[in-house]
PDB file of C-alpha atoms and ligand atoms in Angstrom:
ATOM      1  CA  UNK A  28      40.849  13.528  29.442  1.00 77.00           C
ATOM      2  CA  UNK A  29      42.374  11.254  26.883  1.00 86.00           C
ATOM      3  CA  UNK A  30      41.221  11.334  23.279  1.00 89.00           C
ATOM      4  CA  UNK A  31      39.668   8.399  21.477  1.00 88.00           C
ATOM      5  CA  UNK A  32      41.748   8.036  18.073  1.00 89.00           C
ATOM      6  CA  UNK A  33      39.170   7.552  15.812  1.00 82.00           C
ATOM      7  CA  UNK A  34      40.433   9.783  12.774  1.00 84.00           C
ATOM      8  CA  UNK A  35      42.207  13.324  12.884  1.00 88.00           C
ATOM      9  CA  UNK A  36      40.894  15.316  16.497  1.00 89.00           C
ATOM     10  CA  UNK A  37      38.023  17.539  15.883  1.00 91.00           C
ATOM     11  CA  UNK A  38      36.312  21.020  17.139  1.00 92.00           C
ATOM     12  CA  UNK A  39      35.041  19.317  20.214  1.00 90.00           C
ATOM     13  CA  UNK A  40      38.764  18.485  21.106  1.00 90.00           C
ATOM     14  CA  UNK A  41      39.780  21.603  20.187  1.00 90.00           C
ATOM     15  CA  UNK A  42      37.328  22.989  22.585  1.00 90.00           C
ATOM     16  CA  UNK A  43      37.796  20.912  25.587  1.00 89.00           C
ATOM     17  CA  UNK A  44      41.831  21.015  25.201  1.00 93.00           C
ATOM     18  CA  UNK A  45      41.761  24.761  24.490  1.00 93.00           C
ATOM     19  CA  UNK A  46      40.485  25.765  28.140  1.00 94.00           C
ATOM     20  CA  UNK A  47      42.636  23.085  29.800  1.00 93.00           C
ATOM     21  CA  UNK A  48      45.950  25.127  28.139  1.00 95.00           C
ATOM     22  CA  UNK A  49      44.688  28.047  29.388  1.00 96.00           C
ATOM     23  CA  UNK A  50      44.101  27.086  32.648  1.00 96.00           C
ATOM     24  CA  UNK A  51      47.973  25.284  32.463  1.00 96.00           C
ATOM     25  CA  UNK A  52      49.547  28.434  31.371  1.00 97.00           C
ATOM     26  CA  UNK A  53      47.973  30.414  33.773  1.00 98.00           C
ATOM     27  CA  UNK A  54      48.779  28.221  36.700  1.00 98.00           C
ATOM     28  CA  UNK A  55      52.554  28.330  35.382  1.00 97.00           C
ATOM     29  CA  UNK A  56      52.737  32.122  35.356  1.00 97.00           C
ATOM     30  CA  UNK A  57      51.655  32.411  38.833  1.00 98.00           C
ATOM     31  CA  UNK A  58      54.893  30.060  39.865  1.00 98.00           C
ATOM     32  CA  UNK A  59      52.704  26.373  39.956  1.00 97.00           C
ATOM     33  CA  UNK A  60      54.664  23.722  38.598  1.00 96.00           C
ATOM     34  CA  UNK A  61      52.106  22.403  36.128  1.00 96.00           C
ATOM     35  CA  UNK A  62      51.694  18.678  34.699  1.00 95.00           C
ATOM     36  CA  UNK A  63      50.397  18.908  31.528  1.00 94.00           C
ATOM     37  CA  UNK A  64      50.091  15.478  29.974  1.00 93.00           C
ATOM     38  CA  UNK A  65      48.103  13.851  27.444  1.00 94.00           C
ATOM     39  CA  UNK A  66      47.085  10.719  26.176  1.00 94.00           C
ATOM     40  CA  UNK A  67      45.577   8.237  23.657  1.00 94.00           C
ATOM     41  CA  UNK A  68      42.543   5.941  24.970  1.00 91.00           C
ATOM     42  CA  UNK A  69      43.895   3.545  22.126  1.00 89.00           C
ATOM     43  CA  UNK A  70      42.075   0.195  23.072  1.00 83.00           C
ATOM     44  CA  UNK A  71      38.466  -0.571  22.086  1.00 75.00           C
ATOM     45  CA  UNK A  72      35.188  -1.537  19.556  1.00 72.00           C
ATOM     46  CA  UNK A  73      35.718   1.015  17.157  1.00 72.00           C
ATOM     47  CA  UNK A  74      39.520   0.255  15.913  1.00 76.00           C
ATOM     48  CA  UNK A  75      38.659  -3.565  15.634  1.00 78.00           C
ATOM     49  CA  UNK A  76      35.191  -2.507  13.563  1.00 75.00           C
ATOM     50  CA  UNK A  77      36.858  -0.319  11.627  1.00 77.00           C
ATOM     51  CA  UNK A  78      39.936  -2.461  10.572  1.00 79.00           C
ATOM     52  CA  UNK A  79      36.956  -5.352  10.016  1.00 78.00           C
ATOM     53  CA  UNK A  80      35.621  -2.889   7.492  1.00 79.00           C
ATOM     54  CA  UNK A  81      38.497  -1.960   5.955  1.00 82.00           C
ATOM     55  CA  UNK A  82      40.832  -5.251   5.810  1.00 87.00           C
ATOM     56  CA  UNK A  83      43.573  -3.298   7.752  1.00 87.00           C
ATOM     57  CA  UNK A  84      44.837  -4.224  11.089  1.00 89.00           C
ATOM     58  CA  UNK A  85      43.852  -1.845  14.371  1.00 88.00           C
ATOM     59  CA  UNK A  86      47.244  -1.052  15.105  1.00 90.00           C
ATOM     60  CA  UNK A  87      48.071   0.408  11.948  1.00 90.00           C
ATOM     61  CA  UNK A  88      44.822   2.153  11.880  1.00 89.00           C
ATOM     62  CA  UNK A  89      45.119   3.658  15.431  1.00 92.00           C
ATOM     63  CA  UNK A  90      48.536   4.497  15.267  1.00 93.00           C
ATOM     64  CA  UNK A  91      48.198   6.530  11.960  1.00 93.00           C
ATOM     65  CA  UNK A  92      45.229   8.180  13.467  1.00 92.00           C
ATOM     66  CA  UNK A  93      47.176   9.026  16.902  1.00 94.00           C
ATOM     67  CA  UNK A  94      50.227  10.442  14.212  1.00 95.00           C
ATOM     68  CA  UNK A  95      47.734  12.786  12.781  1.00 95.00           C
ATOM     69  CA  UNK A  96      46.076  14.376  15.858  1.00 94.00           C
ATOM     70  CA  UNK A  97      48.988  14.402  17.066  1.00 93.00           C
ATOM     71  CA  UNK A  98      50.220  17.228  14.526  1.00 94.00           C
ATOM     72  CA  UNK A  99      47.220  18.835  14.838  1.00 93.00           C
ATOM     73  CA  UNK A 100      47.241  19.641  18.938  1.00 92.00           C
ATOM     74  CA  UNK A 101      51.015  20.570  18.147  1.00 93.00           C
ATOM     75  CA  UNK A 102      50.191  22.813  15.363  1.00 94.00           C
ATOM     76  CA  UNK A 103      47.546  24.474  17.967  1.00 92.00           C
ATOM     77  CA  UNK A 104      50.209  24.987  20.270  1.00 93.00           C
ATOM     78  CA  UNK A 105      49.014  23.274  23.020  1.00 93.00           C
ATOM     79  CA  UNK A 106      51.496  23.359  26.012  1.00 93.00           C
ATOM     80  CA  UNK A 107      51.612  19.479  26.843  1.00 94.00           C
ATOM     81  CA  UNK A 108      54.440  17.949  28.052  1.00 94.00           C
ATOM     82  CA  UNK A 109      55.142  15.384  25.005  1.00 94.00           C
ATOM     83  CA  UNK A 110      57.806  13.318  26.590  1.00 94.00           C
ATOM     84  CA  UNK A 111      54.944  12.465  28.875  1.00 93.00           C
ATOM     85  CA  UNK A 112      52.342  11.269  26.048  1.00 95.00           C
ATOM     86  CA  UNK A 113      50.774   8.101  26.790  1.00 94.00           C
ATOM     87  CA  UNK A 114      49.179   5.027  24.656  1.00 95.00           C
ATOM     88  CA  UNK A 115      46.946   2.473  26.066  1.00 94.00           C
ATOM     89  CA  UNK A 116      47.447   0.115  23.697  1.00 92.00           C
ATOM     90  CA  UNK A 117      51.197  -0.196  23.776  1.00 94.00           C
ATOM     91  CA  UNK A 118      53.013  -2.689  26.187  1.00 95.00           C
ATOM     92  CA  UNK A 119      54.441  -0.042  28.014  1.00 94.00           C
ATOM     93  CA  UNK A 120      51.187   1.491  29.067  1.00 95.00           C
ATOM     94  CA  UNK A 121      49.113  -1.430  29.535  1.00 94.00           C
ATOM     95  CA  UNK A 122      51.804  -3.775  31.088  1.00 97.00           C
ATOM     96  CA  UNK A 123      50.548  -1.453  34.345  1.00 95.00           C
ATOM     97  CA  UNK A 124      47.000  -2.384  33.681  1.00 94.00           C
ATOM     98  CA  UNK A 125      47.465  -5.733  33.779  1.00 96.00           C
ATOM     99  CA  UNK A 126      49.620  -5.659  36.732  1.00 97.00           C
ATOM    100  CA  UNK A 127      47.001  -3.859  38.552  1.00 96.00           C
ATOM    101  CA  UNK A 128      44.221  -6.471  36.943  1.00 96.00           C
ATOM    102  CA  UNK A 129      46.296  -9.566  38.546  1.00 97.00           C
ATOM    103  CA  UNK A 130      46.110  -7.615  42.033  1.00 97.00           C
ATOM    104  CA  UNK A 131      43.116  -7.582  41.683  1.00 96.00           C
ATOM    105  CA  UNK A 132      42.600 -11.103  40.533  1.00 96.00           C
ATOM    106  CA  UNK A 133      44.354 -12.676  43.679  1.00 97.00           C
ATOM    107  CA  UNK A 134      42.503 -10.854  45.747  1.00 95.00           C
ATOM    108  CA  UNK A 135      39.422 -12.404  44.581  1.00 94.00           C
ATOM    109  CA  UNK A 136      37.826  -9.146  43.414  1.00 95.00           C
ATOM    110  CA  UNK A 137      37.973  -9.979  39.390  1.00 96.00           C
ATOM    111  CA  UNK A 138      35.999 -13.114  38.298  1.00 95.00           C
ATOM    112  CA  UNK A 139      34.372 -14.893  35.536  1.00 94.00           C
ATOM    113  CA  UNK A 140      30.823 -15.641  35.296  1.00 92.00           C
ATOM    114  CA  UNK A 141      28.426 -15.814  32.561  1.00 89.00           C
ATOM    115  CA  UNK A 142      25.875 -12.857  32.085  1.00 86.00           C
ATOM    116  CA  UNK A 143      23.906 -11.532  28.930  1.00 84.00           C
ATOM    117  CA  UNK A 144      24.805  -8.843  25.962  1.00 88.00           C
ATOM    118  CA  UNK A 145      24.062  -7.358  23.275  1.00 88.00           C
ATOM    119  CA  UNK A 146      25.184  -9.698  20.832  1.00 90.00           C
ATOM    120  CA  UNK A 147      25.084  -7.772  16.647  1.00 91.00           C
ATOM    121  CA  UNK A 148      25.252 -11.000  14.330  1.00 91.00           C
ATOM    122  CA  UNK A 149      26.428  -8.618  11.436  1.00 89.00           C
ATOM    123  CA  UNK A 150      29.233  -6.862  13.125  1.00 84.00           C
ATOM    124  CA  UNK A 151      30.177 -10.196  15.321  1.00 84.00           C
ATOM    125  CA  UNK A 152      31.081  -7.263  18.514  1.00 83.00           C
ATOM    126  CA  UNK A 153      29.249  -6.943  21.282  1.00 86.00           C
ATOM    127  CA  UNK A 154      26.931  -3.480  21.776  1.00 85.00           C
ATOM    128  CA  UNK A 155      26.572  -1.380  24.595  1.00 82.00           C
ATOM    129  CA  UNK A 156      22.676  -0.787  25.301  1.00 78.00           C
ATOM    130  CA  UNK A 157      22.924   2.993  23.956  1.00 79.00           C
ATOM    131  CA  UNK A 158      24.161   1.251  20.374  1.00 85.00           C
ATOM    132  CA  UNK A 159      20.948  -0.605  20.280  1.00 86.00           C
ATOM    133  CA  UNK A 160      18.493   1.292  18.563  1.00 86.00           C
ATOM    134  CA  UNK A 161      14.853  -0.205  18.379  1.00 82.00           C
ATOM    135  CA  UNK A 162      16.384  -3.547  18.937  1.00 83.00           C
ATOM    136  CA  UNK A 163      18.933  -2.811  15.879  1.00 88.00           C
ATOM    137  CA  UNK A 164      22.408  -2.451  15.828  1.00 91.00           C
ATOM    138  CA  UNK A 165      23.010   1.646  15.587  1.00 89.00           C
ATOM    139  CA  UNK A 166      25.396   1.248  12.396  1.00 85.00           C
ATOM    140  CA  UNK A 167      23.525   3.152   9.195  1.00 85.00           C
ATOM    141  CA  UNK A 168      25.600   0.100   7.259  1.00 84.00           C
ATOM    142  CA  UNK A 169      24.382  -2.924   9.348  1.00 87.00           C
ATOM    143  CA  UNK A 170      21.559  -2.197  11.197  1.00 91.00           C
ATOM    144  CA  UNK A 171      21.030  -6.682  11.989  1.00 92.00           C
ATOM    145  CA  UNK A 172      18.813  -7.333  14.984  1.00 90.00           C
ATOM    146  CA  UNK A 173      20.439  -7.735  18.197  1.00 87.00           C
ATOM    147  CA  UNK A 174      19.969 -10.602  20.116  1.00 86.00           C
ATOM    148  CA  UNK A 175      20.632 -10.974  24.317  1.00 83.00           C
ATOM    149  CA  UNK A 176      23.777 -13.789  23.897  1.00 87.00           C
ATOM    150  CA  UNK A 177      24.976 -15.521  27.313  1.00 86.00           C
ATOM    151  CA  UNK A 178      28.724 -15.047  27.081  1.00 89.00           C
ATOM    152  CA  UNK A 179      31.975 -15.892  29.749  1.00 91.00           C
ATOM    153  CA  UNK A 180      33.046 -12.505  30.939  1.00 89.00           C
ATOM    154  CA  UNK A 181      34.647 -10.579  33.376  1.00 91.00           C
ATOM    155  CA  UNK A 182      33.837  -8.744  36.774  1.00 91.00           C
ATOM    156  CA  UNK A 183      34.782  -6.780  39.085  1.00 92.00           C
ATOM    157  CA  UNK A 184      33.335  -7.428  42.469  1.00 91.00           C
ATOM    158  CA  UNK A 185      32.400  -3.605  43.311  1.00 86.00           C
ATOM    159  CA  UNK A 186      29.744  -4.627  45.846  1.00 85.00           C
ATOM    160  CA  UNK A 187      32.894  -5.289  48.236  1.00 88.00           C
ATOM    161  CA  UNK A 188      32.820  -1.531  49.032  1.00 89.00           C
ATOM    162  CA  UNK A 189      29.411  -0.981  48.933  1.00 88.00           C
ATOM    163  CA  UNK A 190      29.542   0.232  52.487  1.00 89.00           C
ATOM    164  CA  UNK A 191      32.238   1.922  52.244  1.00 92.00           C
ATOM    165  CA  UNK A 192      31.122   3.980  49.788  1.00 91.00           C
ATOM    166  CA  UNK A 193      28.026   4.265  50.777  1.00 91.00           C
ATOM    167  CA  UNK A 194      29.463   5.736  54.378  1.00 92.00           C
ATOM    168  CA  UNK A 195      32.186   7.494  52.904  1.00 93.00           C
ATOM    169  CA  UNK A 196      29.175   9.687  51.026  1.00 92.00           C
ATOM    170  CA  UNK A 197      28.003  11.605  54.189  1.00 90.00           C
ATOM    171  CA  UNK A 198      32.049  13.050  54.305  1.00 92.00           C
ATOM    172  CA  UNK A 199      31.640  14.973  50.939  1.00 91.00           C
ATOM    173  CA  UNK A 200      30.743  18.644  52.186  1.00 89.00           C
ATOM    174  CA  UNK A 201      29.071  20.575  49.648  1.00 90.00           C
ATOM    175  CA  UNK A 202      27.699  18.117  47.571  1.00 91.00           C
ATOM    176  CA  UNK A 203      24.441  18.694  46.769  1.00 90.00           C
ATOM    177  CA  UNK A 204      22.395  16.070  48.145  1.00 89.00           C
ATOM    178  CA  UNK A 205      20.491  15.272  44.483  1.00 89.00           C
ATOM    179  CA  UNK A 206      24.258  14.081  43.822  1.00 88.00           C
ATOM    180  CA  UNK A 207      24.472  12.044  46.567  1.00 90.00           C
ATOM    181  CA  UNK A 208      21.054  10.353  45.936  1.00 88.00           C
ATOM    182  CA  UNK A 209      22.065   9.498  42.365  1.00 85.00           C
ATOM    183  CA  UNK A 210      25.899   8.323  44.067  1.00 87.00           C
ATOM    184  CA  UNK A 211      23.767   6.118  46.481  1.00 88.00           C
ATOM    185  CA  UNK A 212      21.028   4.823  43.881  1.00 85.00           C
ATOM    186  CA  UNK A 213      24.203   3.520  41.869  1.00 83.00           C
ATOM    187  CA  UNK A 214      25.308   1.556  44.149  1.00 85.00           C
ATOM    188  CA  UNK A 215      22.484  -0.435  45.094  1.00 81.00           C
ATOM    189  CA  UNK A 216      22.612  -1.088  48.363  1.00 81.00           C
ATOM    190  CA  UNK A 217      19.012  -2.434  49.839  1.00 80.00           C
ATOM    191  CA  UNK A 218      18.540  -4.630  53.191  1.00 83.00           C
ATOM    192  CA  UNK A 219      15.834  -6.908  53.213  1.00 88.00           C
ATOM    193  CA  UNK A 220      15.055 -10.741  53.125  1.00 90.00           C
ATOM    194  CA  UNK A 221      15.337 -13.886  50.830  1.00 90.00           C
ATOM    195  CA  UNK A 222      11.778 -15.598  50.830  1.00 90.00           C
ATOM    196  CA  UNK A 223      11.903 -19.144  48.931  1.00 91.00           C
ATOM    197  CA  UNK A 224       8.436 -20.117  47.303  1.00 90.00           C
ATOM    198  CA  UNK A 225       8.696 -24.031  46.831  1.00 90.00           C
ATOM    199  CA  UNK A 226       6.987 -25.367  43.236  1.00 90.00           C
ATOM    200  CA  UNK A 227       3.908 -26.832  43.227  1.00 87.00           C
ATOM    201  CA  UNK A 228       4.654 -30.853  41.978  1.00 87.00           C
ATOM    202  CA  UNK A 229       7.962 -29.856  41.594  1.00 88.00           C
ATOM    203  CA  UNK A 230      11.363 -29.808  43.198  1.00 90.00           C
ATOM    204  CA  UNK A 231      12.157 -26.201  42.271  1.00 91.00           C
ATOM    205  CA  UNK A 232      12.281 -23.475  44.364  1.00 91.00           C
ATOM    206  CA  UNK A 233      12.729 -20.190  43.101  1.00 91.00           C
ATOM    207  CA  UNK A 234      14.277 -17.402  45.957  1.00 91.00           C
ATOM    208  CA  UNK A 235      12.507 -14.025  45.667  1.00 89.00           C
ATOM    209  CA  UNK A 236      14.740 -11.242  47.454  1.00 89.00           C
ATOM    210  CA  UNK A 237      12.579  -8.177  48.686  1.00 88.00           C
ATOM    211  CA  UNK A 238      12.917  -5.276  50.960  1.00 87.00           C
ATOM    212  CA  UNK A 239       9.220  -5.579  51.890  1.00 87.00           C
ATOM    213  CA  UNK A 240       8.736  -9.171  53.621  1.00 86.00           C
ATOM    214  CA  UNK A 241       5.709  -8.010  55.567  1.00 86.00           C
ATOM    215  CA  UNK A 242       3.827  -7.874  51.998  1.00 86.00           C
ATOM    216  CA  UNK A 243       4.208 -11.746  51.573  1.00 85.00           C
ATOM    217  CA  UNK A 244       0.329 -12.289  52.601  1.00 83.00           C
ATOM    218  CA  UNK A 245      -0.804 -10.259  49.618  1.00 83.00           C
ATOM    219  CA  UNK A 246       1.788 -12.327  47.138  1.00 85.00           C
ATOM    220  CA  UNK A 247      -0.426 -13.545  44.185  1.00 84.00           C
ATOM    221  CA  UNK A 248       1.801 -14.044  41.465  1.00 87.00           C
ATOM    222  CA  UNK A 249       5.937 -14.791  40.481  1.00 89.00           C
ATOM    223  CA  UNK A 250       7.506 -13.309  37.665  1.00 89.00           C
ATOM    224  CA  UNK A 251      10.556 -14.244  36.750  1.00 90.00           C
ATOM    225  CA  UNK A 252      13.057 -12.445  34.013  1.00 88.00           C
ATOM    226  CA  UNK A 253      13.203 -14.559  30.770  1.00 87.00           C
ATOM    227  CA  UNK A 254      17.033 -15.240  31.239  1.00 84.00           C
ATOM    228  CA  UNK A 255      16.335 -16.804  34.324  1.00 87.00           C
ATOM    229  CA  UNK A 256      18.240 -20.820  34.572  1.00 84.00           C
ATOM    230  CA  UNK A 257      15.250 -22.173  36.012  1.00 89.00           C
ATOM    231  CA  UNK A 258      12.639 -21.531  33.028  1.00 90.00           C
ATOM    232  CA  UNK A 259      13.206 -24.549  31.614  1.00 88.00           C
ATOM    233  CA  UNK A 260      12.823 -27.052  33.954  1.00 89.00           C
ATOM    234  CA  UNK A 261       9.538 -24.794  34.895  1.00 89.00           C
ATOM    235  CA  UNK A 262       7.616 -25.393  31.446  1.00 90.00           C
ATOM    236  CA  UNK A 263       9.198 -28.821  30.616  1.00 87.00           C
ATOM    237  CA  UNK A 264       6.039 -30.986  30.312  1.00 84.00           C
ATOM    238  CA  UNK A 265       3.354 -28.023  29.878  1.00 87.00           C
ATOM    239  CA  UNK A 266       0.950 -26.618  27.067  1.00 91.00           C
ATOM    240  CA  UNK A 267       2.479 -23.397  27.559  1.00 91.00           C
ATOM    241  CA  UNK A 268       6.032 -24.149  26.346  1.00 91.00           C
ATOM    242  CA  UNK A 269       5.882 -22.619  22.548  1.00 92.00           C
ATOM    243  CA  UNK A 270       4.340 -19.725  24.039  1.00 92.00           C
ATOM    244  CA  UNK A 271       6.909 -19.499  26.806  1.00 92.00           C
ATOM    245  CA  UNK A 272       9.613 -19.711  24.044  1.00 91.00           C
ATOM    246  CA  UNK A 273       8.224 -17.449  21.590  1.00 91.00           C
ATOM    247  CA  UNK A 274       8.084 -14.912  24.167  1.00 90.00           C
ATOM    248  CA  UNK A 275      11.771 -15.410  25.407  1.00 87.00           C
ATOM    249  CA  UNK A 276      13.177 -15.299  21.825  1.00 84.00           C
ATOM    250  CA  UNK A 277      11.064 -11.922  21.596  1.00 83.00           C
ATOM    251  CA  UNK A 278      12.872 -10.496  24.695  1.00 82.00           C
ATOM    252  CA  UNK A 279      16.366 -12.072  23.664  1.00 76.00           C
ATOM    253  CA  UNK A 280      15.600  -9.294  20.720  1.00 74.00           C
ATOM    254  CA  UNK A 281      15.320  -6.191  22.941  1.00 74.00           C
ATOM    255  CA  UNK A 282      17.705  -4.085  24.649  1.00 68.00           C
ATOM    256  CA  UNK A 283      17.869  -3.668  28.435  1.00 68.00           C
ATOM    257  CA  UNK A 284      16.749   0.191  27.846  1.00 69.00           C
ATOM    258  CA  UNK A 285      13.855  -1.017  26.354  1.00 73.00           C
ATOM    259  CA  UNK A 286      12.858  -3.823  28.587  1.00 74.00           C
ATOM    260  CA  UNK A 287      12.831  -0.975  31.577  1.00 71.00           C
ATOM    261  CA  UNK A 288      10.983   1.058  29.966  1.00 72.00           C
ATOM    262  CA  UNK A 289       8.374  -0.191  27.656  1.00 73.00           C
ATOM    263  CA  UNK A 290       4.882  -1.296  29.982  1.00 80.00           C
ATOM    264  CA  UNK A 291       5.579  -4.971  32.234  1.00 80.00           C
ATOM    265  CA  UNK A 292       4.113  -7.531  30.545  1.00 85.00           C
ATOM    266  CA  UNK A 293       4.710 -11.949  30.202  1.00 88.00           C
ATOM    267  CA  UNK A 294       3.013 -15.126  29.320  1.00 91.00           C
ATOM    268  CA  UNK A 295       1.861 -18.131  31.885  1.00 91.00           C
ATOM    269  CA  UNK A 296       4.494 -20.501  32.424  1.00 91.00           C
ATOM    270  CA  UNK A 297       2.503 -23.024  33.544  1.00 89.00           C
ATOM    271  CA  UNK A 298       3.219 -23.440  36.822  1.00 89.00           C
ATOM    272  CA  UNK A 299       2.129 -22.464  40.503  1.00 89.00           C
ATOM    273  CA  UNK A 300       4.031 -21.371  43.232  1.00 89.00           C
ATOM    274  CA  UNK A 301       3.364 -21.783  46.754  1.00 88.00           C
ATOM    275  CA  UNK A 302       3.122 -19.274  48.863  1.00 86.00           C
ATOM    276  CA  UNK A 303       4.913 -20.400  51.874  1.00 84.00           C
ATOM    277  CA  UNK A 304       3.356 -18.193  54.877  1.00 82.00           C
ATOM    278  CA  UNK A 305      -0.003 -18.905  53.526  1.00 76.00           C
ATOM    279  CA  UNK A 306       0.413 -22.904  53.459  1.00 73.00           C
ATOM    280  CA  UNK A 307       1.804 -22.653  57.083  1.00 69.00           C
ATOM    281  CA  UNK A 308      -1.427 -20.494  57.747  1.00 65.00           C
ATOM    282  CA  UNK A 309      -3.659 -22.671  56.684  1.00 65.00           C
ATOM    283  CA  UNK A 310      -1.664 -25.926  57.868  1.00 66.00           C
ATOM    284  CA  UNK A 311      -2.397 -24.017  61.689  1.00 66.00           C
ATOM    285  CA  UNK A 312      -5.814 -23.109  60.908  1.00 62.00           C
ATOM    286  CA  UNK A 313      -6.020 -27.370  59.791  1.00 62.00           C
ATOM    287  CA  UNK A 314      -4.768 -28.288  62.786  1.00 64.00           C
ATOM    288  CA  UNK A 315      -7.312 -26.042  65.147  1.00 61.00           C
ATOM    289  CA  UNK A 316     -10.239 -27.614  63.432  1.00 55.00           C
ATOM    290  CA  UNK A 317      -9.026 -31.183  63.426  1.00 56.00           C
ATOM    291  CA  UNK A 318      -8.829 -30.183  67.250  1.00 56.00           C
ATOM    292  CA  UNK A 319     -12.407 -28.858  67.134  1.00 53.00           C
ATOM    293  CA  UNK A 320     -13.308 -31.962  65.574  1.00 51.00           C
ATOM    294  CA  UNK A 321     -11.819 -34.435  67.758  1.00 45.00           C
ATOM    295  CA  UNK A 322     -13.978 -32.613  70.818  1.00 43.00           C
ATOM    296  CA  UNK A 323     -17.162 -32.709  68.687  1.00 40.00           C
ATOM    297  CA  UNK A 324     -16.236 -36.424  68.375  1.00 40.00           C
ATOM    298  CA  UNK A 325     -15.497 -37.211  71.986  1.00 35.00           C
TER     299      UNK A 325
HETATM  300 ZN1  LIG B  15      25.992  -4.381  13.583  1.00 73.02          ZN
END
């Protein structure tokens, strides 16, 4: 496991590298030839805070802090094979990432596309959802409220093996099958069907994916996430459009953690969906009486 270099390494390290040394020199005295490396995870948020902080630049600050552990896991003795050490932020380590990146890339499983964050105004980073605390950035020294901010990023289409992995599940012997379930709720997989409800004196349609289409009679209401593209268009010319808006910016504020778990709640956009089965119901049921009429009438 390689070590974040965020200052000299620490009793946790000490603890986690300790066992792994024993378990190397044991291996080597019963004949194994052992590979015993170790490495820096050098790349990431907390150099570039830091060297914001401090007016330094993250290389120097990394490096120096990757010097200094380094002495320290050589003055415990550890048995790693030095010539071997590796640093992800130096050409020569991450020349292989990016090869592996461009495979990738051709191959049409990395792409762009836009998709929300956690966006901290003070620290100008982006936060992962465990940094947001109460809809606050986590740093004691900052502590600005986050707000959800669309930005270009990277993916990596995943859902290209979701089969495969899926299948590949039932081969793991022994596993116990809580693991499994977690393995499988992870990656997502659900079969079911795309209904479109059309808008009512409108030309949007909004596409509602669900694994239970034989519910669609008992469909009463939409709701829709406030990200989604099409809010706008939906409360363009209607009363409801401050309180639409007050109630997005609201949500921008909170963090996806807290949006799953708080109680579901929203605001009327405005508009009415139609409920396509029903309309085709009632269309048939139109029809049958206009036919009982015309027999009345002849
Ligand atoms: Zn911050």
């Amino acid at each position: 496991m390689f070590a974040y270099p965020s200052g000299d390494i620490h009793m946790g390290h000490c603890k986690n590298y300790v066992i792994g040394d024993v378990i190397a020199r044991y291996k080597r005295k019963m004949g194994f030839e052992v590979l015993h490396p170790f490495g820096w995870d050098a790349f990431g948020l907390p150099a570039e805070n830091r060297a914001i902080e401090v007016g330094i630049h993250p290389r120097e600050w990394t490096m120096k802090n990757i010097q200094v552990s380094d002495e320290s896991l050589k003055m415990l003795g550890i048995s790693y094979d030095w010539d071997r050490e590796i640093i992800t932020c130096l050409p020569s380590y991450y020349k292989w990432t990016q090869w592996m990146f461009l495979l990738m890339f051709k191959r049409g499983l990395a792409y762009k596309k836009e998709a929300y964050v956690n966006w901290c105004p003070g620290c100008q980073t982006v936060l992962a959802n465990e940094q947001v605390v109460d809809g606050h950035c986590y740093r004691s020294n900052c502590k600005s409220p986050i707000e959800r901010r669309k930005l270009n990023q990277w993916f990596f289409r995943i859902t290209e093996y979701a089969e495969r992995l899926l299948k590949d599940l039932e081969r793991l012997d022994g596993w116990p099958e809580r693991v499994k379930q977690m393995q499988r709720n992870w990656i997502g997989k659900s079969e079911g069907t795309s209904i479109i409800f059309p808008i009512k004196n409108s030309d949007i349609k909004i596409e509602v994916f669900t694994t239970r289409a034989d519910t669609i009679f008992g469909v009463t209401f939409i709701s829709i996430a406030p990200e989604n593209p099409v809010l706008e268009d939906l409360i363009k010319d209607t009363p409801y459009r401050d309180m639409v808006k007050n109630y997005v910016l609201e949500a921008s504020r909170k963090s996806v953690v807290e949006r799953m778990e708080k109680e579901k709640d929203g605001v009327f956009t405005g508009a009415y969906a139609i409920n396509p089965v029903m309309v085709e119901k009632f269309q048939y049921m139109w029809r049958i009486m206009s036919l009982l009429n015309m027999e009345v009438v002849w």
